[in-house]
Amino acid sequence: MQSSHWLRIWIAFFAGCIGAFQIGKTFASLTLIIEDLSLSLVQAGLVLSLFSLIAAFAGAGFGLLSDRVGHLRMALTGLALSAAGSFAGAVVSSIEWLLLSRLLEGFGFILAIVALPSLISRSASDRDRPLAMGLWGAFMPAGIGLSMVITPMLVDWHGWRGLWNDVGVMLLIWSAVLYLGFRRSAPQPGL
């Protein structure tokens, strides 16, 4: 009987949590962004809501794509795209560029979160799979909640742009951790 690989399960779970920082960081720094870029309330609402719009329109398609190209490859690509969007957002000077960077972050986030549950599922034994998938269900509140605790300190330290860079670095570091944790796991299509 296969035993669960809990280290991999936790690595994938924390990848989702760090991805969710992309949502939480915006709540913590929105007033500074509004002031810095002179945003209207409608524009600020767009900055906050893009992730939900992307999920609504692209989530199912990305899930099918993940099955074709491989879940690890999809999760790594998603985390890297999300990091790239975060780095790009740190240097924007207009709402248009900020929204484009948020689109990139959002697409990367959705790519990652549709792939990570499959990595968790295949790392769990049949007996532990319900528990592991239940854990996955907590990634969003855990990630957003943790970011709401951490990001105000980071914003106070070096502003919202520094925060965007910090999240990008965290995403890249955790991409490496995810790769190292899963590179020798059971083969799947693509990777």
C-alpha positions as protocol buffer text, in pm:
chain_id: "A"
residue {
  index: 1
  type: MET
  ca { x: 0 y: 0 z: 0 }
}
residue {
  index: 2
  type: GLN
  ca { x: 132 y: 343 z: -97 }
}
residue {
  index: 3
  type: SER
  ca { x: 209 y: 580 z: 188 }
}
residue {
  index: 4
  type: SER
  ca { x: 148 y: 952 z: 168 }
}
residue {
  index: 5
  type: HIS
  ca { x: 437 y: 1184 z: 92 }
}
residue {
  index: 6
  type: TRP
  ca { x: 341 y: 1460 z: 334 }
}
residue {
  index: 7
  type: LEU
  ca { x: 642 y: 1679 z: 258 }
}
residue {
  index: 8
  type: ARG
  ca { x: 528 y: 1707 z: -106 }
}
residue {
  index: 9
  type: ILE
  ca { x: 172 y: 1772 z: 3 }
}
residue {
  index: 10
  type: TRP
  ca { x: 283 y: 2058 z: 227 }
}
residue {
  index: 11
  type: ILE
  ca { x: 513 y: 2198 z: -42 }
}
residue {
  index: 12
  type: ALA
  ca { x: 225 y: 2211 z: -291 }
}
residue {
  index: 13
  type: PHE
  ca { x: -9 y: 2356 z: -27 }
}
residue {
  index: 14
  type: PHE
  ca { x: 236 y: 2637 z: 54 }
}
residue {
  index: 15
  type: ALA
  ca { x: 282 y: 2705 z: -319 }
}
residue {
  index: 16
  type: GLY
  ca { x: -91 y: 2779 z: -329 }
}
residue {
  index: 17
  type: CYS
  ca { x: -66 y: 2993 z: -16 }
}
residue {
  index: 18
  type: ILE
  ca { x: 217 y: 3199 z: -161 }
}
residue {
  index: 19
  type: GLY
  ca { x: 19 y: 3234 z: -483 }
}
residue {
  index: 20
  type: ALA
  ca { x: -270 y: 3370 z: -277 }
}
residue {
  index: 21
  type: PHE
  ca { x: -36 y: 3642 z: -152 }
}
residue {
  index: 22
  type: GLN
  ca { x: -101 y: 3801 z: -492 }
}
residue {
  index: 23
  type: ILE
  ca { x: -455 y: 3870 z: -374 }
}
residue {
  index: 24
  type: GLY
  ca { x: -378 y: 3966 z: -15 }
}
residue {
  index: 25
  type: LYS
  ca { x: -95 y: 4202 z: -104 }
}
residue {
  index: 26
  type: THR
  ca { x: -337 y: 4420 z: -297 }
}
residue {
  index: 27
  type: PHE
  ca { x: -576 y: 4461 z: -6 }
}
residue {
  index: 28
  type: ALA
  ca { x: -292 y: 4566 z: 223 }
}
residue {
  index: 29
  type: SER
  ca { x: -148 y: 4825 z: -14 }
}
residue {
  index: 30
  type: LEU
  ca { x: -443 y: 4951 z: -218 }
}
residue {
  index: 31
  type: THR
  ca { x: -459 y: 5295 z: -57 }
}
residue {
  index: 32
  type: LEU
  ca { x: -92 y: 5354 z: -139 }
}
residue {
  index: 33
  type: ILE
  ca { x: -144 y: 5239 z: -499 }
}
residue {
  index: 34
  type: ILE
  ca { x: -446 y: 5469 z: -537 }
}
residue {
  index: 35
  type: GLU
  ca { x: -238 y: 5764 z: -415 }
}
residue {
  index: 36
  type: ASP
  ca { x: 73 y: 5677 z: -616 }
}
residue {
  index: 37
  type: LEU
  ca { x: -104 y: 5621 z: -949 }
}
residue {
  index: 38
  type: SER
  ca { x: -401 y: 5856 z: -889 }
}
residue {
  index: 39
  type: LEU
  ca { x: -655 y: 5579 z: -942 }
}
residue {
  index: 40
  type: SER
  ca { x: -1030 y: 5623 z: -939 }
}
residue {
  index: 41
  type: LEU
  ca { x: -1241 y: 5386 z: -731 }
}
residue {
  index: 42
  type: VAL
  ca { x: -1344 y: 5202 z: -1048 }
}
residue {
  index: 43
  type: GLN
  ca { x: -980 y: 5150 z: -1145 }
}
residue {
  index: 44
  type: ALA
  ca { x: -896 y: 5035 z: -793 }
}
residue {
  index: 45
  type: GLY
  ca { x: -1185 y: 4790 z: -814 }
}
residue {
  index: 46
  type: LEU
  ca { x: -1041 y: 4650 z: -1137 }
}
residue {
  index: 47
  type: VAL
  ca { x: -703 y: 4601 z: -972 }
}
residue {
  index: 48
  type: LEU
  ca { x: -874 y: 4398 z: -699 }
}
residue {
  index: 49
  type: SER
  ca { x: -1116 y: 4200 z: -916 }
}
residue {
  index: 50
  type: LEU
  ca { x: -902 y: 4085 z: -1210 }
}
residue {
  index: 51
  type: PHE
  ca { x: -814 y: 3753 z: -1042 }
}
residue {
  index: 52
  type: SER
  ca { x: -1181 y: 3664 z: -1001 }
}
residue {
  index: 53
  type: LEU
  ca { x: -1256 y: 3752 z: -1362 }
}
residue {
  index: 54
  type: ILE
  ca { x: -968 y: 3540 z: -1488 }
}
residue {
  index: 55
  type: ALA
  ca { x: -1076 y: 3246 z: -1273 }
}
residue {
  index: 56
  type: ALA
  ca { x: -1433 y: 3273 z: -1397 }
}
residue {
  index: 57
  type: PHE
  ca { x: -1338 y: 3273 z: -1763 }
}
residue {
  index: 58
  type: ALA
  ca { x: -1023 y: 3062 z: -1782 }
}
residue {
  index: 59
  type: GLY
  ca { x: -1014 y: 2820 z: -1489 }
}
residue {
  index: 60
  type: ALA
  ca { x: -1178 y: 2519 z: -1655 }
}
residue {
  index: 61
  type: GLY
  ca { x: -973 y: 2554 z: -1973 }
}
residue {
  index: 62
  type: PHE
  ca { x: -652 y: 2578 z: -1773 }
}
residue {
  index: 63
  type: GLY
  ca { x: -748 y: 2262 z: -1586 }
}
residue {
  index: 64
  type: LEU
  ca { x: -777 y: 2071 z: -1914 }
}
residue {
  index: 65
  type: LEU
  ca { x: -449 y: 2218 z: -2033 }
}
residue {
  index: 66
  type: SER
  ca { x: -280 y: 2106 z: -1710 }
}
residue {
  index: 67
  type: ASP
  ca { x: -382 y: 1746 z: -1779 }
}
residue {
  index: 68
  type: ARG
  ca { x: -223 y: 1769 z: -2123 }
}
residue {
  index: 69
  type: VAL
  ca { x: 107 y: 1942 z: -2047 }
}
residue {
  index: 70
  type: GLY
  ca { x: 171 y: 1801 z: -1702 }
}
residue {
  index: 71
  type: HIS
  ca { x: 74 y: 1928 z: -1360 }
}
residue {
  index: 72
  type: LEU
  ca { x: 423 y: 2007 z: -1235 }
}
residue {
  index: 73
  type: ARG
  ca { x: 512 y: 2196 z: -1553 }
}
residue {
  index: 74
  type: MET
  ca { x: 184 y: 2389 z: -1533 }
}
residue {
  index: 75
  type: ALA
  ca { x: 231 y: 2478 z: -1165 }
}
residue {
  index: 76
  type: LEU
  ca { x: 589 y: 2593 z: -1223 }
}
residue {
  index: 77
  type: THR
  ca { x: 488 y: 2799 z: -1526 }
}
residue {
  index: 78
  type: GLY
  ca { x: 207 y: 2956 z: -1328 }
}
residue {
  index: 79
  type: LEU
  ca { x: 428 y: 3051 z: -1035 }
}
residue {
  index: 80
  type: ALA
  ca { x: 690 y: 3196 z: -1271 }
}
residue {
  index: 81
  type: LEU
  ca { x: 431 y: 3399 z: -1465 }
}
residue {
  index: 82
  type: SER
  ca { x: 284 y: 3525 z: -1142 }
}
residue {
  index: 83
  type: ALA
  ca { x: 630 y: 3630 z: -1024 }
}
residue {
  index: 84
  type: ALA
  ca { x: 696 y: 3806 z: -1355 }
}
residue {
  index: 85
  type: GLY
  ca { x: 370 y: 3995 z: -1321 }
}
residue {
  index: 86
  type: SER
  ca { x: 460 y: 4095 z: -968 }
}
residue {
  index: 87
  type: PHE
  ca { x: 802 y: 4225 z: -1074 }
}
residue {
  index: 88
  type: ALA
  ca { x: 644 y: 4412 z: -1366 }
}
residue {
  index: 89
  type: GLY
  ca { x: 385 y: 4565 z: -1136 }
}
residue {
  index: 90
  type: ALA
  ca { x: 659 y: 4701 z: -913 }
}
residue {
  index: 91
  type: VAL
  ca { x: 779 y: 4936 z: -1186 }
}
residue {
  index: 92
  type: VAL
  ca { x: 454 y: 5052 z: -1349 }
}
residue {
  index: 93
  type: SER
  ca { x: 369 y: 5418 z: -1385 }
}
residue {
  index: 94
  type: SER
  ca { x: 9 y: 5398 z: -1505 }
}
residue {
  index: 95
  type: ILE
  ca { x: -312 y: 5208 z: -1442 }
}
residue {
  index: 96
  type: GLU
  ca { x: -293 y: 5041 z: -1784 }
}
residue {
  index: 97
  type: TRP
  ca { x: 44 y: 4885 z: -1707 }
}
residue {
  index: 98
  type: LEU
  ca { x: -66 y: 4792 z: -1357 }
}
residue {
  index: 99
  type: LEU
  ca { x: -371 y: 4612 z: -1497 }
}
residue {
  index: 100
  type: LEU
  ca { x: -155 y: 4428 z: -1751 }
}
residue {
  index: 101
  type: SER
  ca { x: 82 y: 4318 z: -1475 }
}
residue {
  index: 102
  type: ARG
  ca { x: -217 y: 4202 z: -1268 }
}
residue {
  index: 103
  type: LEU
  ca { x: -344 y: 4006 z: -1568 }
}
residue {
  index: 104
  type: LEU
  ca { x: -10 y: 3828 z: -1589 }
}
residue {
  index: 105
  type: GLU
  ca { x: -15 y: 3761 z: -1215 }
}
residue {
  index: 106
  type: GLY
  ca { x: -372 y: 3636 z: -1239 }
}
residue {
  index: 107
  type: PHE
  ca { x: -311 y: 3401 z: -1529 }
}
residue {
  index: 108
  type: GLY
  ca { x: -8 y: 3262 z: -1350 }
}
residue {
  index: 109
  type: PHE
  ca { x: -205 y: 3220 z: -1029 }
}
residue {
  index: 110
  type: ILE
  ca { x: -486 y: 3029 z: -1202 }
}
residue {
  index: 111
  type: LEU
  ca { x: -238 y: 2810 z: -1393 }
}
residue {
  index: 112
  type: ALA
  ca { x: -75 y: 2715 z: -1063 }
}
residue {
  index: 113
  type: ILE
  ca { x: -387 y: 2656 z: -859 }
}
residue {
  index: 114
  type: VAL
  ca { x: -551 y: 2429 z: -1116 }
}
residue {
  index: 115
  type: ALA
  ca { x: -237 y: 2211 z: -1129 }
}
residue {
  index: 116
  type: LEU
  ca { x: -139 y: 2193 z: -762 }
}
residue {
  index: 117
  type: PRO
  ca { x: -437 y: 1980 z: -646 }
}
residue {
  index: 118
  type: SER
  ca { x: -329 y: 1700 z: -881 }
}
residue {
  index: 119
  type: LEU
  ca { x: 21 y: 1708 z: -734 }
}
residue {
  index: 120
  type: ILE
  ca { x: -130 y: 1682 z: -387 }
}
residue {
  index: 121
  type: SER
  ca { x: -367 y: 1404 z: -486 }
}
residue {
  index: 122
  type: ARG
  ca { x: -98 y: 1186 z: -637 }
}
residue {
  index: 123
  type: SER
  ca { x: 124 y: 1239 z: -332 }
}
residue {
  index: 124
  type: ALA
  ca { x: -142 y: 1108 z: -93 }
}
residue {
  index: 125
  type: SER
  ca { x: -237 y: 748 z: -24 }
}
residue {
  index: 126
  type: ASP
  ca { x: -595 y: 644 z: -90 }
}
residue {
  index: 127
  type: ARG
  ca { x: -660 y: 658 z: 285 }
}
residue {
  index: 128
  type: ASP
  ca { x: -507 y: 1006 z: 330 }
}
residue {
  index: 129
  type: ARG
  ca { x: -632 y: 1166 z: 6 }
}
residue {
  index: 130
  type: PRO
  ca { x: -950 y: 1316 z: 160 }
}
residue {
  index: 131
  type: LEU
  ca { x: -742 y: 1477 z: 436 }
}
residue {
  index: 132
  type: ALA
  ca { x: -481 y: 1606 z: 188 }
}
residue {
  index: 133
  type: MET
  ca { x: -747 y: 1751 z: -43 }
}
residue {
  index: 134
  type: GLY
  ca { x: -923 y: 1904 z: 258 }
}
residue {
  index: 135
  type: LEU
  ca { x: -595 y: 2074 z: 344 }
}
residue {
  index: 136
  type: TRP
  ca { x: -577 y: 2209 z: -10 }
}
residue {
  index: 137
  type: GLY
  ca { x: -917 y: 2367 z: 43 }
}
residue {
  index: 138
  type: ALA
  ca { x: -761 y: 2599 z: 300 }
}
residue {
  index: 139
  type: PHE
  ca { x: -486 y: 2741 z: 76 }
}
residue {
  index: 140
  type: MET
  ca { x: -676 y: 3058 z: -20 }
}
residue {
  index: 141
  type: PRO
  ca { x: -784 y: 3174 z: 327 }
}
residue {
  index: 142
  type: ALA
  ca { x: -448 y: 3070 z: 472 }
}
residue {
  index: 143
  type: GLY
  ca { x: -250 y: 3253 z: 204 }
}
residue {
  index: 144
  type: ILE
  ca { x: -461 y: 3568 z: 205 }
}
residue {
  index: 145
  type: GLY
  ca { x: -475 y: 3572 z: 586 }
}
residue {
  index: 146
  type: LEU
  ca { x: -100 y: 3527 z: 618 }
}
residue {
  index: 147
  type: SER
  ca { x: -37 y: 3799 z: 363 }
}
residue {
  index: 148
  type: MET
  ca { x: -271 y: 4035 z: 550 }
}
residue {
  index: 149
  type: VAL
  ca { x: -52 y: 3985 z: 858 }
}
residue {
  index: 150
  type: ILE
  ca { x: 286 y: 4014 z: 682 }
}
residue {
  index: 151
  type: THR
  ca { x: 231 y: 4268 z: 406 }
}
residue {
  index: 152
  type: PRO
  ca { x: 162 y: 4575 z: 622 }
}
residue {
  index: 153
  type: MET
  ca { x: 509 y: 4533 z: 775 }
}
residue {
  index: 154
  type: LEU
  ca { x: 665 y: 4499 z: 431 }
}
residue {
  index: 155
  type: VAL
  ca { x: 475 y: 4803 z: 300 }
}
residue {
  index: 156
  type: ASP
  ca { x: 590 y: 5007 z: 599 }
}
residue {
  index: 157
  type: TRP
  ca { x: 945 y: 4890 z: 536 }
}
residue {
  index: 158
  type: HIS
  ca { x: 974 y: 4970 z: 164 }
}
residue {
  index: 159
  type: GLY
  ca { x: 640 y: 5065 z: 10 }
}
residue {
  index: 160
  type: TRP
  ca { x: 398 y: 4883 z: -214 }
}
residue {
  index: 161
  type: ARG
  ca { x: 650 y: 4848 z: -496 }
}
residue {
  index: 162
  type: GLY
  ca { x: 893 y: 4675 z: -263 }
}
residue {
  index: 163
  type: LEU
  ca { x: 610 y: 4447 z: -154 }
}
residue {
  index: 164
  type: TRP
  ca { x: 543 y: 4353 z: -516 }
}
residue {
  index: 165
  type: ASN
  ca { x: 911 y: 4261 z: -555 }
}
residue {
  index: 166
  type: ASP
  ca { x: 907 y: 4065 z: -228 }
}
residue {
  index: 167
  type: VAL
  ca { x: 612 y: 3855 z: -345 }
}
residue {
  index: 168
  type: GLY
  ca { x: 784 y: 3794 z: -680 }
}
residue {
  index: 169
  type: VAL
  ca { x: 1095 y: 3668 z: -499 }
}
residue {
  index: 170
  type: MET
  ca { x: 885 y: 3443 z: -273 }
}
residue {
  index: 171
  type: LEU
  ca { x: 713 y: 3295 z: -579 }
}
residue {
  index: 172
  type: LEU
  ca { x: 1045 y: 3222 z: -750 }
}
residue {
  index: 173
  type: ILE
  ca { x: 1196 y: 3067 z: -440 }
}
residue {
  index: 174
  type: TRP
  ca { x: 892 y: 2848 z: -387 }
}
residue {
  index: 175
  type: SER
  ca { x: 898 y: 2747 z: -755 }
}
residue {
  index: 176
  type: ALA
  ca { x: 1244 y: 2604 z: -694 }
}
residue {
  index: 177
  type: VAL
  ca { x: 1122 y: 2428 z: -379 }
}
residue {
  index: 178
  type: LEU
  ca { x: 826 y: 2283 z: -571 }
}
residue {
  index: 179
  type: TYR
  ca { x: 1052 y: 2162 z: -851 }
}
residue {
  index: 180
  type: LEU
  ca { x: 1297 y: 1999 z: -611 }
}
residue {
  index: 181
  type: GLY
  ca { x: 1016 y: 1840 z: -415 }
}
residue {
  index: 182
  type: PHE
  ca { x: 836 y: 1689 z: -714 }
}
residue {
  index: 183
  type: ARG
  ca { x: 1099 y: 1632 z: -980 }
}
residue {
  index: 184
  type: ARG
  ca { x: 1136 y: 1266 z: -886 }
}
residue {
  index: 185
  type: SER
  ca { x: 771 y: 1196 z: -819 }
}
residue {
  index: 186
  type: ALA
  ca { x: 568 y: 957 z: -1035 }
}
residue {
  index: 187
  type: PRO
  ca { x: 581 y: 1041 z: -1405 }
}
residue {
  index: 188
  type: GLN
  ca { x: 295 y: 1233 z: -1562 }
}
residue {
  index: 189
  type: PRO
  ca { x: 225 y: 1364 z: -1911 }
}
residue {
  index: 190
  type: GLY
  ca { x: 470 y: 1634 z: -2013 }
}
residue {
  index: 191
  type: LEU
  ca { x: 670 y: 1638 z: -1687 }
}
